[in-house]
């Protein structure tokens, strides 16, 4: 039976097991626990006792590993890759999320048959001993996940397909503002004083952002809400407070030259609240808006992530996509492998020339690769090459086993006869990756 036929048959038995398990008491627990699609699927695997099979255990373990070893990425981020049917795989991405911004994930899957891919978003705990807290998930029929960040903590995105399905994926992760910028036509580039800057010779810190604009420039409502206060104070000058009940927060607009709303007035996003000025303690500075966000019960918080729109474009994937899902080898004398697709990322490992790497994805001009120790990281595409051309020919002095891995306890796939001339395509430690007649890749001991 061919490899594809084997997996089609195996998938049939898995599907039957899952369907038969759906009527069990265990599978019904998800109805009452409000489980996510991922949790319901995992429960169905366990109800069908597929967690007692090797492939079921591997699928569950891959999901946990993705949370524990998630690759840190800088937003915006884009990656394309391949889900193999015969090797349960889950992707983990760690992002430094900021309170008030919205993380938006778009997933595109290309495959001959429709299948489910689970996207789950987690808030990482400040205590490494605690498990990440699930905060959002995408329904298995959608390809978009969005979440408004509540805390300044790292967050983890996990993406995992159902068992025994293969296909190409492209994932994009972006951070977007949750409010309109308070001065139309301006942007983050017009902010001259940021959250935390010292005030009054260091006696206090700045609890907002200062956006500079010509006097008389309109200031707008960043959210829909109710004007809760219109007054004048020694520090803020002419101010407007806008209550955003839906999000549990108040917006503060200060140093206005003129206020154009009244207390109790309901406003929509974009409605004019007042005009830019320099009233209050801003008389010695140029006209600007002091903009603040105060969460109910928590006080002031940094408004920047709420209104900032990144000017960085989504990076295009600029590599040879034909290598995705296949083997490459280190082409340079040495190659640094990094946890992020960037030269600014710390070096995770340094590999010797001809070390084989299996390409699992690509981002920008980097390949995401599986290392010989089965961890994944990124390597610059310029440092690797395909393995079509042999680097040497090994003349076997005696019969040798063809192994399925570069490991002393690897399983034997075949036996190579004495006297055979075997093309060598890569090397790792005391093993050689070879492609004997027939084209099947395998490993042999270098010193035998």
Tab-separated table of C-alpha atoms in Angstrom:
chain	number	residue	atom	x	y	z
A	1	UNK	CA	0.000	0.000	0.000
A	2	UNK	CA	1.298	3.501	-0.868
A	3	UNK	CA	2.015	6.051	1.854
A	4	UNK	CA	-0.913	8.234	0.766
A	5	UNK	CA	-3.216	5.216	0.720
A	6	UNK	CA	-2.113	4.252	4.205
A	7	UNK	CA	-2.974	7.657	5.612
A	8	UNK	CA	-6.312	7.748	3.805
A	9	UNK	CA	-7.206	4.429	5.425
A	10	UNK	CA	-5.930	5.590	8.805
A	11	UNK	CA	-7.945	8.797	8.510
A	12	UNK	CA	-11.066	6.716	7.804
A	13	UNK	CA	-10.606	4.754	11.035
A	14	UNK	CA	-9.918	7.957	12.992
A	15	UNK	CA	-13.085	9.542	11.625
A	16	UNK	CA	-15.151	6.469	12.528
A	17	UNK	CA	-13.699	6.473	16.028
A	18	UNK	CA	-14.445	10.164	16.509
A	19	UNK	CA	-18.009	9.812	15.258
A	20	UNK	CA	-18.693	6.814	17.457
A	21	UNK	CA	-17.184	8.620	20.443
A	22	UNK	CA	-19.391	11.676	19.979
A	23	UNK	CA	-22.303	9.930	21.623
A	24	UNK	CA	-20.416	9.099	24.756
A	25	UNK	CA	-20.825	10.850	28.104
A	26	UNK	CA	-17.258	12.182	27.910
A	27	UNK	CA	-17.859	13.902	24.572
A	28	UNK	CA	-20.948	15.644	25.958
A	29	UNK	CA	-18.928	17.398	28.635
A	30	UNK	CA	-17.981	20.140	26.164
A	31	UNK	CA	-21.635	21.183	25.866
A	32	UNK	CA	-21.758	22.063	29.558
A	33	UNK	CA	-18.187	23.387	29.926
A	34	UNK	CA	-18.409	25.825	26.990
A	35	UNK	CA	-15.254	24.332	25.535
A	36	UNK	CA	-13.455	25.888	22.591
A	37	UNK	CA	-13.476	24.020	19.240
A	38	UNK	CA	-9.937	22.831	20.028
A	39	UNK	CA	-10.962	21.529	23.457
A	40	UNK	CA	-14.015	19.780	22.031
A	41	UNK	CA	-11.863	18.102	19.400
A	42	UNK	CA	-9.311	17.008	22.005
A	43	UNK	CA	-12.162	15.666	24.166
A	44	UNK	CA	-13.495	13.680	21.213
A	45	UNK	CA	-10.040	12.156	20.671
A	46	UNK	CA	-9.951	11.057	24.294
A	47	UNK	CA	-13.554	9.802	24.208
A	48	UNK	CA	-12.667	7.656	21.184
A	49	UNK	CA	-9.529	6.488	23.058
A	50	UNK	CA	-7.321	7.859	20.285
A	51	UNK	CA	-5.182	9.470	22.977
A	52	UNK	CA	-3.960	5.924	23.629
A	53	UNK	CA	-2.597	5.654	20.084
A	54	UNK	CA	0.779	6.999	18.995
A	55	UNK	CA	-0.655	9.516	16.519
A	56	UNK	CA	-3.258	10.746	19.020
A	57	UNK	CA	-0.637	11.237	21.709
A	58	UNK	CA	1.604	13.041	19.230
A	59	UNK	CA	-1.232	15.411	18.262
A	60	UNK	CA	-2.006	16.318	21.879
A	61	UNK	CA	1.694	16.673	22.705
A	62	UNK	CA	2.241	18.961	19.706
A	63	UNK	CA	-0.443	21.320	20.995
A	64	UNK	CA	1.163	21.541	24.433
A	65	UNK	CA	4.648	21.956	22.985
A	66	UNK	CA	3.492	24.889	20.828
A	67	UNK	CA	2.496	26.757	24.003
A	68	UNK	CA	5.722	25.962	25.832
A	69	UNK	CA	8.140	26.715	22.972
A	70	UNK	CA	6.289	29.418	21.025
A	71	UNK	CA	8.571	31.398	18.728
A	72	UNK	CA	8.681	35.133	19.562
A	73	UNK	CA	7.678	37.280	16.574
A	74	UNK	CA	7.579	41.029	15.920
A	75	UNK	CA	4.389	42.460	14.433
A	76	UNK	CA	3.325	42.754	11.717
A	77	UNK	CA	4.282	39.193	10.867
A	78	UNK	CA	3.583	36.873	7.952
A	79	UNK	CA	4.580	33.251	7.455
A	80	UNK	CA	3.725	30.544	4.990
A	81	UNK	CA	4.344	26.853	5.528
A	82	UNK	CA	3.034	23.323	5.261
A	83	UNK	CA	1.075	21.029	7.557
A	84	UNK	CA	2.143	17.415	6.916
A	85	UNK	CA	-0.494	14.716	7.361
A	86	UNK	CA	1.961	12.147	8.693
A	87	UNK	CA	3.524	14.347	11.390
A	88	UNK	CA	1.132	16.086	13.854
A	89	UNK	CA	2.203	19.710	14.011
A	90	UNK	CA	1.167	22.842	15.892
A	91	UNK	CA	2.490	26.366	15.438
A	92	UNK	CA	3.222	28.632	18.386
A	93	UNK	CA	3.862	32.388	18.120
A	94	UNK	CA	4.651	34.650	21.080
A	95	UNK	CA	3.820	38.363	20.746
A	96	UNK	CA	4.484	41.257	23.129
A	97	UNK	CA	0.914	42.566	23.278
A	98	UNK	CA	-0.030	45.940	24.785
A	99	UNK	CA	-3.227	46.848	26.615
A	100	UNK	CA	-5.687	48.594	24.320
A	101	UNK	CA	-4.480	47.270	20.979
A	102	UNK	CA	-6.301	44.647	18.948
A	103	UNK	CA	-4.432	41.582	17.706
A	104	UNK	CA	-5.834	40.405	14.367
A	105	UNK	CA	-4.871	37.018	12.908
A	106	UNK	CA	-5.714	35.994	9.349
A	107	UNK	CA	-5.249	32.390	8.233
A	108	UNK	CA	-5.362	31.079	4.680
A	109	UNK	CA	-5.229	27.335	4.034
A	110	UNK	CA	-4.774	25.715	0.637
A	111	UNK	CA	-5.597	22.020	0.355
A	112	UNK	CA	-7.447	19.629	-1.912
A	113	UNK	CA	-10.024	18.955	0.792
A	114	UNK	CA	-11.520	21.276	3.406
A	115	UNK	CA	-10.377	20.545	6.939
A	116	UNK	CA	-10.429	22.200	10.324
A	117	UNK	CA	-7.643	24.341	11.679
A	118	UNK	CA	-7.882	25.512	15.288
A	119	UNK	CA	-6.670	28.984	16.274
A	120	UNK	CA	-6.402	29.730	19.997
A	121	UNK	CA	-5.040	32.841	21.707
A	122	UNK	CA	-3.594	32.795	25.225
A	123	UNK	CA	-2.443	35.354	27.768
A	124	UNK	CA	0.891	34.295	29.220
A	125	UNK	CA	1.215	34.511	32.979
A	126	UNK	CA	3.843	36.678	34.653
A	127	UNK	CA	4.609	33.527	36.652
A	128	UNK	CA	6.377	31.025	34.345
A	129	UNK	CA	5.072	28.162	36.502
A	130	UNK	CA	1.469	28.982	35.575
A	131	UNK	CA	-0.135	27.795	32.350
A	132	UNK	CA	-1.176	30.374	29.741
A	133	UNK	CA	-4.791	31.526	30.096
A	134	UNK	CA	-7.035	31.067	27.027
A	135	UNK	CA	-8.632	34.389	26.074
A	136	UNK	CA	-9.896	33.938	22.506
A	137	UNK	CA	-10.392	31.369	19.778
A	138	UNK	CA	-11.603	31.293	16.216
A	139	UNK	CA	-14.455	29.095	15.177
A	140	UNK	CA	-13.177	26.322	12.945
A	141	UNK	CA	-15.258	27.639	10.029
A	142	UNK	CA	-13.661	31.105	10.113
A	143	UNK	CA	-10.180	32.242	9.145
A	144	UNK	CA	-9.942	35.372	11.302
A	145	UNK	CA	-9.236	35.718	15.017
A	146	UNK	CA	-9.250	39.109	16.769
A	147	UNK	CA	-8.731	40.035	20.406
A	148	UNK	CA	-8.546	43.335	22.265
A	149	UNK	CA	-5.647	43.057	24.696
A	150	UNK	CA	-6.526	43.646	28.344
A	151	UNK	CA	-3.096	43.397	29.986
A	152	UNK	CA	0.503	44.294	29.089
A	153	UNK	CA	1.642	40.684	28.936
A	154	UNK	CA	3.068	38.383	26.275
A	155	UNK	CA	0.376	36.486	24.403
A	156	UNK	CA	0.637	33.190	22.546
A	157	UNK	CA	-1.126	32.183	19.349
A	158	UNK	CA	-1.480	28.456	18.683
A	159	UNK	CA	-2.485	27.161	15.263
A	160	UNK	CA	-3.083	23.434	14.792
A	161	UNK	CA	-4.905	21.400	12.121
A	162	UNK	CA	-6.990	18.333	12.800
A	163	UNK	CA	-5.390	14.899	12.550
A	164	UNK	CA	-4.171	13.432	9.271
A	165	UNK	CA	-4.802	16.430	7.052
A	166	UNK	CA	-2.158	18.204	4.994
A	167	UNK	CA	-2.099	21.591	3.338
A	168	UNK	CA	-0.286	24.856	2.875
A	169	UNK	CA	-0.936	27.672	5.322
A	170	UNK	CA	-0.303	31.421	5.273
A	171	UNK	CA	-0.727	33.260	8.549
A	172	UNK	CA	-0.663	37.016	9.136
A	173	UNK	CA	-0.574	38.649	12.598
A	174	UNK	CA	-1.092	42.384	13.074
A	175	UNK	CA	-1.685	44.854	15.888
A	176	UNK	CA	-4.380	47.444	15.234
A	177	UNK	CA	-5.704	50.413	17.248
A	178	UNK	CA	-9.048	50.131	19.020
A	179	UNK	CA	-9.800	53.866	18.891
A	180	UNK	CA	-9.799	56.580	16.260
A	181	UNK	CA	-6.833	58.951	16.454
A	182	UNK	CA	-8.116	62.001	18.415
A	183	UNK	CA	-6.899	64.569	15.852
A	184	UNK	CA	-7.932	63.789	12.243
A	185	UNK	CA	-5.070	63.868	9.761
A	186	UNK	CA	-2.479	63.352	12.474
A	187	UNK	CA	-0.781	60.145	13.599
A	188	UNK	CA	1.664	58.751	16.134
A	189	UNK	CA	4.415	60.760	14.414
A	190	UNK	CA	2.847	63.912	15.855
A	191	UNK	CA	3.222	62.749	19.460
A	192	UNK	CA	5.984	64.727	21.133
A	193	UNK	CA	5.559	63.663	24.758
A	194	UNK	CA	4.766	60.094	25.692
A	195	UNK	CA	3.435	58.134	28.637
A	196	UNK	CA	5.749	58.233	31.660
A	197	UNK	CA	7.746	61.343	30.751
A	198	UNK	CA	8.743	63.297	33.921
A	199	UNK	CA	6.671	66.294	34.988
A	200	UNK	CA	7.215	68.989	37.658
A	201	UNK	CA	10.951	68.231	37.953
A	202	UNK	CA	10.243	64.528	38.352
A	203	UNK	CA	7.591	64.890	41.056
A	204	UNK	CA	5.094	63.115	38.814
A	205	UNK	CA	4.983	61.360	35.471
A	206	UNK	CA	3.016	62.084	32.335
A	207	UNK	CA	-0.284	60.174	32.337
A	208	UNK	CA	-1.076	60.468	28.659
A	209	UNK	CA	0.302	61.524	25.286
A	210	UNK	CA	0.718	65.043	23.830
A	211	UNK	CA	-0.266	65.426	20.167
A	212	UNK	CA	0.875	68.687	18.567
A	213	UNK	CA	-1.229	70.460	15.938
A	214	UNK	CA	-2.019	74.052	14.925
A	215	UNK	CA	-4.308	76.030	17.194
A	216	UNK	CA	-7.936	75.550	16.271
A	217	UNK	CA	-7.493	72.062	14.788
A	218	UNK	CA	-10.593	69.938	15.543
A	219	UNK	CA	-10.348	67.319	18.297
A	220	UNK	CA	-12.706	64.358	17.852
A	221	UNK	CA	-14.329	61.598	19.876
A	222	UNK	CA	-12.128	58.507	19.550
A	223	UNK	CA	-15.047	56.300	20.620
A	224	UNK	CA	-18.803	56.594	20.840
A	225	UNK	CA	-19.899	57.660	24.307
A	226	UNK	CA	-21.396	60.295	26.573
A	227	UNK	CA	-19.708	63.558	27.542
A	228	UNK	CA	-19.446	63.271	31.309
A	229	UNK	CA	-17.763	66.597	32.083
A	230	UNK	CA	-16.924	69.917	30.411
A	231	UNK	CA	-14.950	72.226	32.687
A	232	UNK	CA	-11.780	74.269	33.197
A	233	UNK	CA	-8.980	73.343	35.634
A	234	UNK	CA	-5.615	74.951	36.549
A	235	UNK	CA	-3.595	72.034	35.130
A	236	UNK	CA	-5.677	70.847	32.173
A	237	UNK	CA	-7.163	74.174	31.181
A	238	UNK	CA	-10.299	73.652	29.139
A	239	UNK	CA	-11.018	69.898	29.322
A	240	UNK	CA	-13.603	67.394	28.121
A	241	UNK	CA	-14.215	63.993	29.703
A	242	UNK	CA	-15.846	61.332	27.531
A	243	UNK	CA	-17.332	58.208	29.156
A	244	UNK	CA	-16.934	54.937	27.214
A	245	UNK	CA	-19.221	52.624	29.186
A	246	UNK	CA	-18.934	49.717	26.737
A	247	UNK	CA	-15.178	49.416	27.373
A	248	UNK	CA	-15.219	50.562	31.001
A	249	UNK	CA	-13.085	53.657	30.570
A	250	UNK	CA	-13.016	57.470	30.407
A	251	UNK	CA	-11.178	59.536	27.796
A	252	UNK	CA	-9.578	62.832	28.835
A	253	UNK	CA	-9.013	65.736	26.420
A	254	UNK	CA	-7.047	68.683	27.867
A	255	UNK	CA	-5.535	72.094	26.972
A	256	UNK	CA	-8.371	72.814	24.523
A	257	UNK	CA	-8.683	76.280	23.041
A	258	UNK	CA	-12.448	75.847	22.865
A	259	UNK	CA	-14.971	73.205	24.010
A	260	UNK	CA	-17.761	72.444	21.540
A	261	UNK	CA	-19.876	69.917	23.503
A	262	UNK	CA	-21.907	69.954	26.683
A	263	UNK	CA	-22.211	67.605	29.647
A	264	UNK	CA	-24.582	64.722	28.994
A	265	UNK	CA	-24.269	64.966	25.216
A	266	UNK	CA	-24.025	61.652	23.353
A	267	UNK	CA	-21.388	61.600	20.612
A	268	UNK	CA	-20.339	59.228	17.840
A	269	UNK	CA	-16.835	58.400	16.671
A	270	UNK	CA	-15.495	61.384	14.744
A	271	UNK	CA	-17.756	64.025	16.315
A	272	UNK	CA	-15.884	67.230	17.195
A	273	UNK	CA	-15.392	67.786	20.937
A	274	UNK	CA	-13.277	70.928	20.842
A	275	UNK	CA	-10.297	72.692	19.275
A	276	UNK	CA	-6.563	72.310	19.912
A	277	UNK	CA	-5.047	74.958	22.202
A	278	UNK	CA	-2.601	75.409	25.073
A	279	UNK	CA	-4.782	76.375	28.031
A	280	UNK	CA	-4.006	75.444	31.638
A	281	UNK	CA	-0.390	74.680	32.499
A	282	UNK	CA	0.446	74.330	28.775
A	283	UNK	CA	0.558	78.121	28.184
A	284	UNK	CA	4.332	78.032	27.815
A	285	UNK	CA	4.249	75.377	25.072
A	286	UNK	CA	2.909	75.193	21.549
A	287	UNK	CA	-0.714	74.220	20.924
A	288	UNK	CA	-1.317	70.527	21.524
A	289	UNK	CA	-3.825	68.015	22.846
A	290	UNK	CA	-3.155	66.084	26.024
A	291	UNK	CA	-5.000	62.786	25.562
A	292	UNK	CA	-5.496	60.288	28.382
A	293	UNK	CA	-7.296	57.000	29.001
A	294	UNK	CA	-8.542	56.067	32.488
A	295	UNK	CA	-9.896	52.574	33.090
A	296	UNK	CA	-12.722	52.172	35.556
A	297	UNK	CA	-11.252	51.053	38.883
A	298	UNK	CA	-7.652	51.089	37.597
A	299	UNK	CA	-6.753	54.680	36.841
A	300	UNK	CA	-4.603	55.992	34.004
A	301	UNK	CA	-3.161	53.684	31.368
A	302	UNK	CA	-0.913	54.288	28.366
A	303	UNK	CA	-3.120	55.574	25.511
A	304	UNK	CA	-0.507	54.976	22.800
A	305	UNK	CA	-1.453	51.368	21.901
A	306	UNK	CA	-5.141	52.370	21.771
A	307	UNK	CA	-4.571	54.829	18.909
A	308	UNK	CA	-1.290	53.805	17.243
A	309	UNK	CA	-1.389	52.489	13.681
A	310	UNK	CA	1.848	50.830	12.641
A	311	UNK	CA	3.479	52.261	9.529
A	312	UNK	CA	5.334	49.011	8.924
A	313	UNK	CA	4.004	47.050	5.944
A	314	UNK	CA	3.249	43.360	6.301
A	315	UNK	CA	6.503	41.710	5.189
A	316	UNK	CA	6.240	39.675	2.005
A	317	UNK	CA	7.631	36.138	1.882
A	318	UNK	CA	10.745	36.448	-0.308
A	319	UNK	CA	12.209	32.938	-0.498
A	320	UNK	CA	12.101	29.924	-2.787
A	321	UNK	CA	8.788	28.392	-1.699
A	322	UNK	CA	9.647	25.079	-3.364
A	323	UNK	CA	11.877	24.274	-0.379
A	324	UNK	CA	8.944	24.348	2.062
A	325	UNK	CA	8.282	20.821	3.277
A	326	UNK	CA	11.640	19.614	1.921
A	327	UNK	CA	15.231	19.296	3.077
A	328	UNK	CA	18.007	21.871	2.663
A	329	UNK	CA	21.542	21.994	4.011
A	330	UNK	CA	23.812	24.701	5.375
A	331	UNK	CA	25.744	26.111	2.416
A	332	UNK	CA	28.068	28.510	4.251
A	333	UNK	CA	30.965	27.593	6.518
A	334	UNK	CA	28.785	28.297	9.553
A	335	UNK	CA	25.165	29.356	9.929
A	336	UNK	CA	23.497	31.083	12.859
A	337	UNK	CA	19.971	29.919	13.635
A	338	UNK	CA	17.738	32.407	15.440
A	339	UNK	CA	14.463	32.318	17.370
A	340	UNK	CA	13.018	35.136	15.251
A	341	UNK	CA	13.344	35.845	11.518
A	342	UNK	CA	15.652	38.795	12.136
A	343	UNK	CA	19.370	39.433	12.567
A	344	UNK	CA	18.433	41.392	15.710
A	345	UNK	CA	17.256	38.165	17.348
A	346	UNK	CA	19.671	36.304	19.600
A	347	UNK	CA	21.523	33.309	18.166
A	348	UNK	CA	19.829	30.065	19.163
A	349	UNK	CA	22.382	27.711	17.622
A	350	UNK	CA	25.347	27.721	15.255
A	351	UNK	CA	25.452	24.948	12.651
A	352	UNK	CA	28.300	23.564	10.583
A	353	UNK	CA	28.384	23.395	6.819
A	354	UNK	CA	26.283	20.609	5.260
A	355	UNK	CA	24.031	20.258	8.336
A	356	UNK	CA	20.596	19.156	7.032
A	357	UNK	CA	17.488	21.145	7.932
A	358	UNK	CA	13.873	20.401	7.098
A	359	UNK	CA	12.040	23.526	5.973
A	360	UNK	CA	8.642	23.849	7.641
A	361	UNK	CA	7.814	27.445	6.709
A	362	UNK	CA	9.076	30.800	5.516
A	363	UNK	CA	8.828	34.398	6.734
A	364	UNK	CA	10.289	37.394	4.910
A	365	UNK	CA	13.703	36.193	3.666
A	366	UNK	CA	14.029	33.471	6.318
A	367	UNK	CA	13.206	29.781	6.461
A	368	UNK	CA	11.547	28.254	9.475
A	369	UNK	CA	13.413	24.973	9.908
A	370	UNK	CA	13.302	21.873	12.049
A	371	UNK	CA	16.735	21.314	13.562
A	372	UNK	CA	18.325	17.906	14.111
A	373	UNK	CA	17.158	18.024	17.767
A	374	UNK	CA	13.536	18.458	16.511
A	375	UNK	CA	13.216	22.060	17.725
A	376	UNK	CA	12.279	24.788	15.258
A	377	UNK	CA	13.955	28.128	14.570
A	378	UNK	CA	14.797	30.455	11.675
A	379	UNK	CA	17.761	30.612	9.312
A	380	UNK	CA	18.484	33.190	6.606
A	381	UNK	CA	17.620	31.769	3.184
A	382	UNK	CA	21.009	32.898	1.828
A	383	UNK	CA	22.793	30.479	4.179
A	384	UNK	CA	21.191	27.275	2.890
A	385	UNK	CA	20.820	25.390	-0.375
A	386	UNK	CA	18.856	22.479	-1.752
A	387	UNK	CA	20.151	18.910	-1.522
A	388	UNK	CA	19.625	17.876	-5.147
A	389	UNK	CA	23.373	17.915	-5.811
A	390	UNK	CA	25.464	15.446	-3.740
A	391	UNK	CA	28.406	16.746	-1.713
A	392	UNK	CA	30.270	13.418	-1.928
A	393	UNK	CA	29.913	9.735	-2.795
A	394	UNK	CA	30.345	7.129	-0.063
A	395	UNK	CA	31.728	3.767	-1.199
A	396	UNK	CA	30.461	1.194	1.291
A	397	UNK	CA	33.069	-1.315	2.413
A	398	UNK	CA	30.421	-3.462	4.051
A	399	UNK	CA	26.658	-3.794	4.236
A	400	UNK	CA	25.079	-0.908	6.148
A	401	UNK	CA	21.595	-0.269	7.558
A	402	UNK	CA	19.700	2.718	6.123
A	403	UNK	CA	18.273	4.536	9.156
A	404	UNK	CA	15.253	6.838	9.408
A	405	UNK	CA	16.994	9.359	11.686
A	406	UNK	CA	20.452	10.587	12.699
A	407	UNK	CA	20.343	8.764	16.004
A	408	UNK	CA	22.066	5.627	17.364
A	409	UNK	CA	18.677	4.084	18.167
A	410	UNK	CA	16.999	5.032	14.894
A	411	UNK	CA	14.925	2.414	13.088
A	412	UNK	CA	16.305	0.619	10.057
A	413	UNK	CA	14.377	1.323	6.840
A	414	UNK	CA	16.485	-0.708	4.452
A	415	UNK	CA	19.883	-2.322	3.994
A	416	UNK	CA	22.568	-0.998	1.639
A	417	UNK	CA	24.856	-3.662	0.076
A	418	UNK	CA	28.618	-3.767	0.377
A	419	UNK	CA	30.349	-2.055	-2.537
A	420	UNK	CA	27.488	0.355	-3.206
A	421	UNK	CA	28.393	3.921	-4.201
A	422	UNK	CA	25.927	6.046	-2.243
A	423	UNK	CA	25.445	9.787	-2.916
A	424	UNK	CA	25.842	11.872	0.273
A	425	UNK	CA	23.652	15.002	0.441
A	426	UNK	CA	24.242	16.221	4.034
A	427	UNK	CA	26.012	15.377	7.287
A	428	UNK	CA	25.326	15.724	10.997
A	429	UNK	CA	27.687	14.649	13.778
A	430	UNK	CA	28.627	10.990	13.098
A	431	UNK	CA	25.901	10.450	10.486
A	432	UNK	CA	25.558	11.041	6.760
A	433	UNK	CA	22.288	11.760	4.963
A	434	UNK	CA	22.287	9.721	1.769
A	435	UNK	CA	20.076	9.227	-1.251
A	436	UNK	CA	20.633	5.681	-2.506
A	437	UNK	CA	19.274	4.371	-5.780
A	438	UNK	CA	15.535	4.901	-5.820
A	439	UNK	CA	15.736	8.377	-4.253
A	440	UNK	CA	14.730	7.468	-0.694
A	441	UNK	CA	16.505	9.655	1.839
A	442	UNK	CA	18.030	8.026	4.883
A	443	UNK	CA	20.994	8.006	7.227
A	444	UNK	CA	24.116	5.887	7.595
A	445	UNK	CA	27.010	5.935	10.069
A	446	UNK	CA	29.859	8.059	8.732
A	447	UNK	CA	32.609	5.843	10.147
A	448	UNK	CA	31.418	2.487	8.922
